[in-house]
PDB file of C-alpha atoms in Angstrom:
ATOM      1  CA  MET Y 790       1.692  18.624 -42.385  1.00 48.00           C
ATOM      2  CA  ARG Y 791       1.416  21.877 -44.240  1.00 55.00           C
ATOM      3  CA  ASN Y 792       0.002  24.873 -42.451  1.00 58.00           C
ATOM      4  CA  PRO Y 793      -3.411  25.807 -43.867  1.00 58.00           C
ATOM      5  CA  SER Y 794      -3.198  28.768 -46.200  1.00 59.00           C
ATOM      6  CA  PRO Y 795      -4.915  31.958 -45.010  1.00 63.00           C
ATOM      7  CA  PRO Y 796      -8.369  32.575 -46.452  1.00 70.00           C
ATOM      8  CA  ALA Y 797      -8.529  34.672 -49.602  1.00 85.00           C
ATOM      9  CA  LEU Y 798      -9.173  38.351 -49.006  1.00 89.00           C
ATOM     10  CA  VAL Y 799     -12.546  39.750 -50.022  1.00 94.00           C
ATOM     11  CA  PRO Y 800     -13.780  43.300 -50.709  1.00 95.00           C
ATOM     12  CA  VAL Y 801     -15.339  44.871 -47.618  1.00 95.00           C
ATOM     13  CA  ARG Y 802     -17.133  48.231 -47.632  1.00 96.00           C
ATOM     14  CA  ILE Y 803     -15.157  50.362 -45.202  1.00 96.00           C
ATOM     15  CA  TRP Y 804     -15.804  53.951 -46.308  1.00 96.00           C
ATOM     16  CA  ASP Y 805     -19.464  54.675 -46.998  1.00 97.00           C
ATOM     17  CA  LEU Y 806     -20.389  57.072 -49.799  1.00 98.00           C
ATOM     18  CA  PRO Y 807     -21.184  60.048 -47.514  1.00 98.00           C
ATOM     19  CA  THR Y 808     -17.777  59.755 -45.859  1.00 97.00           C
ATOM     20  CA  ARG Y 809     -16.026  59.630 -49.221  1.00 97.00           C
ATOM     21  CA  LEU Y 810     -17.937  62.647 -50.518  1.00 98.00           C
ATOM     22  CA  PHE Y 811     -17.158  64.542 -47.319  1.00 98.00           C
ATOM     23  CA  HIS Y 812     -13.466  63.746 -47.675  1.00 97.00           C
ATOM     24  CA  TRP Y 813     -13.082  64.906 -51.269  1.00 98.00           C
ATOM     25  CA  LEU Y 814     -15.316  67.964 -50.878  1.00 98.00           C
ATOM     26  CA  LEU Y 815     -13.217  68.965 -47.871  1.00 98.00           C
ATOM     27  CA  VAL Y 816     -10.027  68.523 -49.904  1.00 97.00           C
ATOM     28  CA  LEU Y 817     -11.360  70.747 -52.692  1.00 98.00           C
ATOM     29  CA  ALA Y 818     -12.666  73.365 -50.250  1.00 98.00           C
ATOM     30  CA  VAL Y 819      -9.416  73.571 -48.288  1.00 98.00           C
ATOM     31  CA  VAL Y 820      -7.342  73.863 -51.462  1.00 97.00           C
ATOM     32  CA  GLY Y 821      -9.681  76.616 -52.608  1.00 98.00           C
ATOM     33  CA  LEU Y 822      -9.351  78.378 -49.258  1.00 97.00           C
ATOM     34  CA  ILE Y 823      -5.570  78.352 -49.439  1.00 96.00           C
ATOM     35  CA  ILE Y 824      -5.569  79.717 -52.991  1.00 97.00           C
ATOM     36  CA  THR Y 825      -8.176  82.435 -52.434  1.00 96.00           C
ATOM     37  CA  GLY Y 826      -6.630  83.443 -49.113  1.00 94.00           C
ATOM     38  CA  ASN Y 827      -3.254  83.962 -50.762  1.00 93.00           C
ATOM     39  CA  LEU Y 828      -4.752  85.876 -53.694  1.00 94.00           C
ATOM     40  CA  GLY Y 829      -6.743  88.200 -51.428  1.00 90.00           C
ATOM     41  CA  GLY Y 830      -8.626  91.162 -52.886  1.00 89.00           C
ATOM     42  CA  ASN Y 831     -11.893  90.257 -54.592  1.00 91.00           C
ATOM     43  CA  TRP Y 832     -11.095  86.574 -54.077  1.00 94.00           C
ATOM     44  CA  MET Y 833     -11.924  87.014 -50.387  1.00 94.00           C
ATOM     45  CA  VAL Y 834     -15.611  86.758 -51.292  1.00 94.00           C
ATOM     46  CA  TRP Y 835     -14.962  83.200 -52.430  1.00 96.00           C
ATOM     47  CA  HIS Y 836     -12.684  82.632 -49.456  1.00 96.00           C
ATOM     48  CA  ALA Y 837     -15.624  83.413 -47.179  1.00 96.00           C
ATOM     49  CA  ARG Y 838     -17.981  81.164 -49.153  1.00 97.00           C
ATOM     50  CA  LEU Y 839     -15.539  78.289 -49.023  1.00 98.00           C
ATOM     51  CA  GLY Y 840     -15.042  78.872 -45.297  1.00 97.00           C
ATOM     52  CA  LEU Y 841     -18.791  78.524 -44.772  1.00 98.00           C
ATOM     53  CA  THR Y 842     -18.694  75.387 -46.926  1.00 98.00           C
ATOM     54  CA  VAL Y 843     -16.063  73.908 -44.611  1.00 98.00           C
ATOM     55  CA  LEU Y 844     -18.207  74.893 -41.632  1.00 98.00           C
ATOM     56  CA  GLY Y 845     -21.114  72.925 -43.092  1.00 98.00           C
ATOM     57  CA  LEU Y 846     -18.850  69.962 -43.826  1.00 98.00           C
ATOM     58  CA  LEU Y 847     -17.459  69.944 -40.295  1.00 98.00           C
ATOM     59  CA  VAL Y 848     -20.947  70.052 -38.772  1.00 98.00           C
ATOM     60  CA  PHE Y 849     -21.965  67.162 -41.007  1.00 98.00           C
ATOM     61  CA  ARG Y 850     -18.873  65.149 -40.021  1.00 98.00           C
ATOM     62  CA  LEU Y 851     -19.523  65.763 -36.349  1.00 97.00           C
ATOM     63  CA  VAL Y 852     -22.963  64.183 -36.639  1.00 98.00           C
ATOM     64  CA  TRP Y 853     -21.860  61.507 -39.112  1.00 98.00           C
ATOM     65  CA  GLY Y 854     -19.170  60.482 -36.665  1.00 97.00           C
ATOM     66  CA  VAL Y 855     -21.999  59.274 -34.433  1.00 97.00           C
ATOM     67  CA  VAL Y 856     -24.558  57.850 -36.888  1.00 96.00           C
ATOM     68  CA  GLY Y 857     -22.466  57.036 -39.986  1.00 96.00           C
ATOM     69  CA  GLY Y 858     -20.967  53.773 -41.188  1.00 94.00           C
ATOM     70  CA  GLN Y 859     -19.117  51.730 -38.590  1.00 94.00           C
ATOM     71  CA  TRP Y 860     -15.606  52.727 -39.641  1.00 94.00           C
ATOM     72  CA  SER Y 861     -16.564  56.387 -40.028  1.00 95.00           C
ATOM     73  CA  ARG Y 862     -17.763  56.630 -36.442  1.00 96.00           C
ATOM     74  CA  PHE Y 863     -15.484  58.351 -33.959  1.00 95.00           C
ATOM     75  CA  ALA Y 864     -15.765  55.353 -31.655  1.00 92.00           C
ATOM     76  CA  SER Y 865     -13.971  53.195 -34.242  1.00 90.00           C
ATOM     77  CA  PHE Y 866     -10.823  55.325 -34.215  1.00 88.00           C
ATOM     78  CA  SER Y 867     -10.678  56.713 -30.705  1.00 87.00           C
ATOM     79  CA  TYR Y 868      -7.443  55.121 -29.518  1.00 84.00           C
ATOM     80  CA  SER Y 869      -5.966  55.604 -26.072  1.00 83.00           C
ATOM     81  CA  PRO Y 870      -2.351  56.847 -25.701  1.00 85.00           C
ATOM     82  CA  ARG Y 871      -1.439  53.318 -24.584  1.00 84.00           C
ATOM     83  CA  LYS Y 872      -2.770  51.773 -27.794  1.00 81.00           C
ATOM     84  CA  LEU Y 873      -0.964  54.425 -29.807  1.00 80.00           C
ATOM     85  CA  MET Y 874       2.332  53.549 -28.097  1.00 83.00           C
ATOM     86  CA  HIS Y 875       1.733  49.836 -28.693  1.00 78.00           C
ATOM     87  CA  TYR Y 876       1.094  50.585 -32.366  1.00 78.00           C
ATOM     88  CA  LEU Y 877       4.320  52.578 -32.648  1.00 76.00           C
ATOM     89  CA  ARG Y 878       6.162  49.611 -31.125  1.00 78.00           C
ATOM     90  CA  GLY Y 879       4.725  47.255 -33.729  1.00 73.00           C
ATOM     91  CA  ARG Y 880       1.862  45.838 -31.708  1.00 72.00           C
ATOM     92  CA  ALA Y 881      -1.198  46.983 -33.608  1.00 66.00           C
ATOM     93  CA  PRO Y 882      -4.581  46.909 -31.821  1.00 62.00           C
ATOM     94  CA  ALA Y 883      -7.287  44.662 -33.223  1.00 60.00           C
ATOM     95  CA  ASN Y 884      -8.808  46.079 -36.427  1.00 65.00           C
ATOM     96  CA  ALA Y 885      -6.228  48.903 -36.437  1.00 65.00           C
ATOM     97  CA  GLU Y 886      -5.637  48.503 -40.152  1.00 73.00           C
ATOM     98  CA  VAL Y 887      -9.278  48.159 -41.164  1.00 86.00           C
ATOM     99  CA  GLY Y 888     -10.343  51.779 -40.789  1.00 87.00           C
ATOM    100  CA  HIS Y 889      -8.033  54.441 -39.429  1.00 87.00           C
ATOM    101  CA  SER Y 890      -4.853  53.195 -37.770  1.00 83.00           C
ATOM    102  CA  PRO Y 891      -3.860  54.902 -34.490  1.00 85.00           C
ATOM    103  CA  LEU Y 892      -1.518  57.245 -36.384  1.00 85.00           C
ATOM    104  CA  GLY Y 893      -4.139  57.858 -39.047  1.00 87.00           C
ATOM    105  CA  ALA Y 894      -6.710  58.583 -36.353  1.00 89.00           C
ATOM    106  CA  LEU Y 895      -4.341  61.061 -34.723  1.00 91.00           C
ATOM    107  CA  SER Y 896      -3.989  62.806 -38.085  1.00 92.00           C
ATOM    108  CA  VAL Y 897      -7.772  62.949 -38.543  1.00 94.00           C
ATOM    109  CA  TRP Y 898      -8.364  64.371 -35.072  1.00 95.00           C
ATOM    110  CA  ALA Y 899      -5.634  66.974 -35.563  1.00 96.00           C
ATOM    111  CA  MET Y 900      -6.984  68.014 -38.962  1.00 96.00           C
ATOM    112  CA  LEU Y 901     -10.558  68.335 -37.706  1.00 97.00           C
ATOM    113  CA  ALA Y 902      -9.405  70.330 -34.681  1.00 97.00           C
ATOM    114  CA  VAL Y 903      -7.230  72.731 -36.700  1.00 97.00           C
ATOM    115  CA  LEU Y 904      -9.924  73.251 -39.343  1.00 98.00           C
ATOM    116  CA  THR Y 905     -12.474  73.951 -36.614  1.00 98.00           C
ATOM    117  CA  VAL Y 906     -10.201  76.606 -35.104  1.00 98.00           C
ATOM    118  CA  GLN Y 907      -9.489  78.101 -38.536  1.00 98.00           C
ATOM    119  CA  VAL Y 908     -13.182  78.291 -39.395  1.00 98.00           C
ATOM    120  CA  GLY Y 909     -14.016  79.686 -35.951  1.00 97.00           C
ATOM    121  CA  THR Y 910     -11.378  82.409 -36.148  1.00 97.00           C
ATOM    122  CA  GLY Y 911     -12.350  83.148 -39.745  1.00 97.00           C
ATOM    123  CA  LEU Y 912     -15.938  83.792 -38.696  1.00 97.00           C
ATOM    124  CA  VAL Y 913     -14.856  86.567 -36.313  1.00 97.00           C
ATOM    125  CA  THR Y 914     -11.978  87.905 -38.413  1.00 95.00           C
ATOM    126  CA  ASP Y 915     -11.609  91.637 -39.007  1.00 92.00           C
ATOM    127  CA  ASP Y 916      -8.585  92.770 -41.016  1.00 82.00           C
ATOM    128  CA  GLU Y 917      -9.673  96.440 -40.707  1.00 80.00           C
ATOM    129  CA  ILE Y 918      -9.292  96.822 -44.462  1.00 80.00           C
ATOM    130  CA  ALA Y 919     -11.682  94.890 -46.665  1.00 76.00           C
ATOM    131  CA  PHE Y 920     -12.813  91.713 -44.921  1.00 85.00           C
ATOM    132  CA  THR Y 921     -14.945  91.123 -41.848  1.00 92.00           C
ATOM    133  CA  GLY Y 922     -16.241  87.741 -40.755  1.00 95.00           C
ATOM    134  CA  PRO Y 923     -20.000  87.316 -40.295  1.00 96.00           C
ATOM    135  CA  LEU Y 924     -19.682  86.965 -36.527  1.00 97.00           C
ATOM    136  CA  ALA Y 925     -17.104  89.708 -35.972  1.00 95.00           C
ATOM    137  CA  ARG Y 926     -19.718  92.140 -34.683  1.00 93.00           C
ATOM    138  CA  PHE Y 927     -20.515  89.779 -31.814  1.00 95.00           C
ATOM    139  CA  VAL Y 928     -17.003  89.919 -30.295  1.00 95.00           C
ATOM    140  CA  GLU Y 929     -14.714  92.627 -28.952  1.00 95.00           C
ATOM    141  CA  THR Y 930     -12.401  94.337 -31.436  1.00 93.00           C
ATOM    142  CA  SER Y 931      -9.363  92.972 -29.613  1.00 94.00           C
ATOM    143  CA  THR Y 932     -10.742  89.452 -29.942  1.00 95.00           C
ATOM    144  CA  ALA Y 933     -11.399  89.915 -33.666  1.00 95.00           C
ATOM    145  CA  LEU Y 934      -7.874  91.226 -34.223  1.00 95.00           C
ATOM    146  CA  ALA Y 935      -6.339  88.337 -32.259  1.00 96.00           C
ATOM    147  CA  ALA Y 936      -8.427  85.863 -34.267  1.00 96.00           C
ATOM    148  CA  THR Y 937      -7.285  87.524 -37.492  1.00 95.00           C
ATOM    149  CA  ALA Y 938      -3.636  87.288 -36.472  1.00 95.00           C
ATOM    150  CA  TRP Y 939      -3.974  83.597 -35.684  1.00 96.00           C
ATOM    151  CA  HIS Y 940      -6.029  82.829 -38.788  1.00 96.00           C
ATOM    152  CA  LYS Y 941      -3.549  84.462 -41.172  1.00 94.00           C
ATOM    153  CA  GLY Y 942      -0.401  83.426 -39.308  1.00 96.00           C
ATOM    154  CA  PRO Y 943       0.175  80.412 -37.016  1.00 97.00           C
ATOM    155  CA  GLY Y 944      -3.161  78.767 -37.829  1.00 97.00           C
ATOM    156  CA  LYS Y 945      -2.443  78.792 -41.545  1.00 96.00           C
ATOM    157  CA  LEU Y 946       1.070  77.413 -41.022  1.00 97.00           C
ATOM    158  CA  VAL Y 947      -0.179  74.609 -38.763  1.00 97.00           C
ATOM    159  CA  LEU Y 948      -2.806  73.668 -41.345  1.00 97.00           C
ATOM    160  CA  LEU Y 949      -0.238  73.604 -44.157  1.00 97.00           C
ATOM    161  CA  ALA Y 950       2.077  71.468 -42.008  1.00 97.00           C
ATOM    162  CA  LEU Y 951      -0.711  68.957 -41.320  1.00 96.00           C
ATOM    163  CA  ILE Y 952      -1.563  68.778 -45.008  1.00 96.00           C
ATOM    164  CA  GLY Y 953       2.114  68.149 -45.808  1.00 95.00           C
ATOM    165  CA  LEU Y 954       2.311  65.371 -43.211  1.00 93.00           C
ATOM    166  CA  HIS Y 955      -0.916  63.842 -44.503  1.00 93.00           C
ATOM    167  CA  VAL Y 956       0.296  63.766 -48.108  1.00 93.00           C
ATOM    168  CA  GLY Y 957       3.698  62.507 -47.012  1.00 93.00           C
ATOM    169  CA  ALA Y 958       2.124  59.647 -45.065  1.00 90.00           C
ATOM    170  CA  ILE Y 959       0.069  58.635 -48.099  1.00 91.00           C
ATOM    171  CA  ILE Y 960       3.245  58.512 -50.213  1.00 93.00           C
ATOM    172  CA  VAL Y 961       5.158  56.497 -47.606  1.00 90.00           C
ATOM    173  CA  TYR Y 962       2.343  53.979 -47.250  1.00 85.00           C
ATOM    174  CA  HIS Y 963       2.107  53.718 -51.037  1.00 89.00           C
ATOM    175  CA  LEU Y 964       5.824  52.932 -51.280  1.00 90.00           C
ATOM    176  CA  ARG Y 965       5.303  50.207 -48.668  1.00 86.00           C
ATOM    177  CA  GLY Y 966       2.566  48.629 -50.777  1.00 85.00           C
ATOM    178  CA  LYS Y 967      -0.417  49.975 -48.876  1.00 85.00           C
ATOM    179  CA  ARG Y 968      -2.600  52.173 -51.073  1.00 89.00           C
ATOM    180  CA  LEU Y 969      -4.792  54.516 -49.043  1.00 88.00           C
ATOM    181  CA  VAL Y 970      -6.356  56.570 -51.828  1.00 93.00           C
ATOM    182  CA  PRO Y 971      -8.291  53.900 -53.841  1.00 94.00           C
ATOM    183  CA  PRO Y 972     -10.458  52.804 -50.863  1.00 94.00           C
ATOM    184  CA  MET Y 973     -11.424  56.444 -50.353  1.00 95.00           C
ATOM    185  CA  LEU Y 974     -12.572  56.481 -53.985  1.00 96.00           C
ATOM    186  CA  HIS Y 975     -14.564  53.252 -54.239  1.00 96.00           C
ATOM    187  CA  GLY Y 976     -15.045  52.515 -50.550  1.00 96.00           C
ATOM    188  CA  ASP Y 977     -13.763  48.932 -50.353  1.00 96.00           C
ATOM    189  CA  LYS Y 978     -10.683  47.267 -48.901  1.00 94.00           C
ATOM    190  CA  LEU Y 979      -9.467  43.709 -49.416  1.00 92.00           C
ATOM    191  CA  LEU Y 980      -9.756  42.136 -45.970  1.00 91.00           C
ATOM    192  CA  PRO Y 981     -10.199  38.684 -44.394  1.00 89.00           C
ATOM    193  CA  PRO Y 982     -13.697  37.177 -44.675  1.00 91.00           C
ATOM    194  CA  GLY Y 983     -15.884  38.075 -41.745  1.00 89.00           C
ATOM    195  CA  THR Y 984     -14.508  41.587 -41.302  1.00 92.00           C
ATOM    196  CA  PRO Y 985     -17.526  43.783 -40.476  1.00 93.00           C
ATOM    197  CA  GLY Y 986     -18.267  46.406 -43.084  1.00 94.00           C
ATOM    198  CA  SER Y 987     -19.910  49.801 -42.924  1.00 95.00           C
ATOM    199  CA  ARG Y 988     -23.570  50.168 -43.698  1.00 95.00           C
ATOM    200  CA  ASP Y 989     -23.915  52.010 -47.006  1.00 96.00           C
ATOM    201  CA  ASP Y 990     -27.430  51.377 -48.268  1.00 96.00           C
ATOM    202  CA  ALA Y 991     -30.039  53.769 -49.687  1.00 97.00           C
ATOM    203  CA  ARG Y 992     -31.564  54.494 -46.281  1.00 97.00           C
ATOM    204  CA  GLN Y 993     -28.191  55.482 -44.864  1.00 97.00           C
ATOM    205  CA  ARG Y 994     -27.491  57.728 -47.839  1.00 97.00           C
ATOM    206  CA  VAL Y 995     -30.854  59.471 -47.520  1.00 98.00           C
ATOM    207  CA  LEU Y 996     -30.060  60.123 -43.868  1.00 98.00           C
ATOM    208  CA  ALA Y 997     -26.711  61.597 -44.927  1.00 98.00           C
ATOM    209  CA  LEU Y 998     -28.431  63.818 -47.492  1.00 98.00           C
ATOM    210  CA  VAL Y 999     -30.831  65.184 -44.864  1.00 98.00           C
ATOM    211  CA  LEU Y1000     -27.936  65.865 -42.496  1.00 98.00           C
ATOM    212  CA  ALA Y1001     -25.938  67.516 -45.283  1.00 98.00           C
ATOM    213  CA  LEU Y1002     -28.847  69.815 -46.171  1.00 98.00           C
ATOM    214  CA  ALA Y1003     -29.329  70.738 -42.521  1.00 98.00           C
ATOM    215  CA  SER Y1004     -25.594  71.389 -42.093  1.00 98.00           C
ATOM    216  CA  GLY Y1005     -25.535  73.520 -45.220  1.00 98.00           C
ATOM    217  CA  ALA Y1006     -28.565  75.500 -44.039  1.00 98.00           C
ATOM    218  CA  LEU Y1007     -26.857  76.135 -40.701  1.00 98.00           C
ATOM    219  CA  ALA Y1008     -23.701  77.364 -42.431  1.00 98.00           C
ATOM    220  CA  ALA Y1009     -25.747  79.629 -44.732  1.00 98.00           C
ATOM    221  CA  TRP Y1010     -27.570  81.074 -41.719  1.00 98.00           C
ATOM    222  CA  VAL Y1011     -24.266  81.821 -39.981  1.00 97.00           C
ATOM    223  CA  GLY Y1012     -23.074  83.557 -43.146  1.00 96.00           C
ATOM    224  CA  SER Y1013     -26.236  85.689 -43.249  1.00 96.00           C
ATOM    225  CA  LEU Y1014     -25.446  87.170 -39.829  1.00 95.00           C
ATOM    226  CA  GLY Y1015     -22.670  89.319 -41.269  1.00 82.00           C
TER     227      GLY Y1015
END
């Protein structure tokens, strides 16, 4: 007897619209930060604005990681070191390839952590020449100078390295026949029937809009403290 053929794959909504918008807005903002930071001078005004934009995006993602679509929630890609080792040995955890794989999750956590540190140090930066972060006056001068050194030196290099690894991983997966970019554009992946999808209806999007406005207002308030 012939083995039954596997069921045909169907489109499943994995990345909800708010998550996709967050992702691409963050990409644009980070690219803008790198460019304006390297140009310096009058471009530092835009560097600061983009930094506050990233602050708002990170606050939004922190909340959306709790109330967003299933595969955007932190709980869906919080893998233990044991599961990560099993994945590296070819034993993928259940649903590891639906949302973020263990390696992909590690990349996301690292990127969010590094961006948080970069934004935090940027807020208290003081280069003693032309730029002072909005929160610099709330910390000691030595702290502001140390934050500036990290922000312009090791922090920037670590961020660039993570971006390089992220882009490299996308290329490698693409060469292996797994396209990661299209699902982050339209939100769907071809998966076996019955795979749970992320909620992405009008009510969820309105919630995301409210959270985005609140996050933006918080970032604007932080910027006004300078």
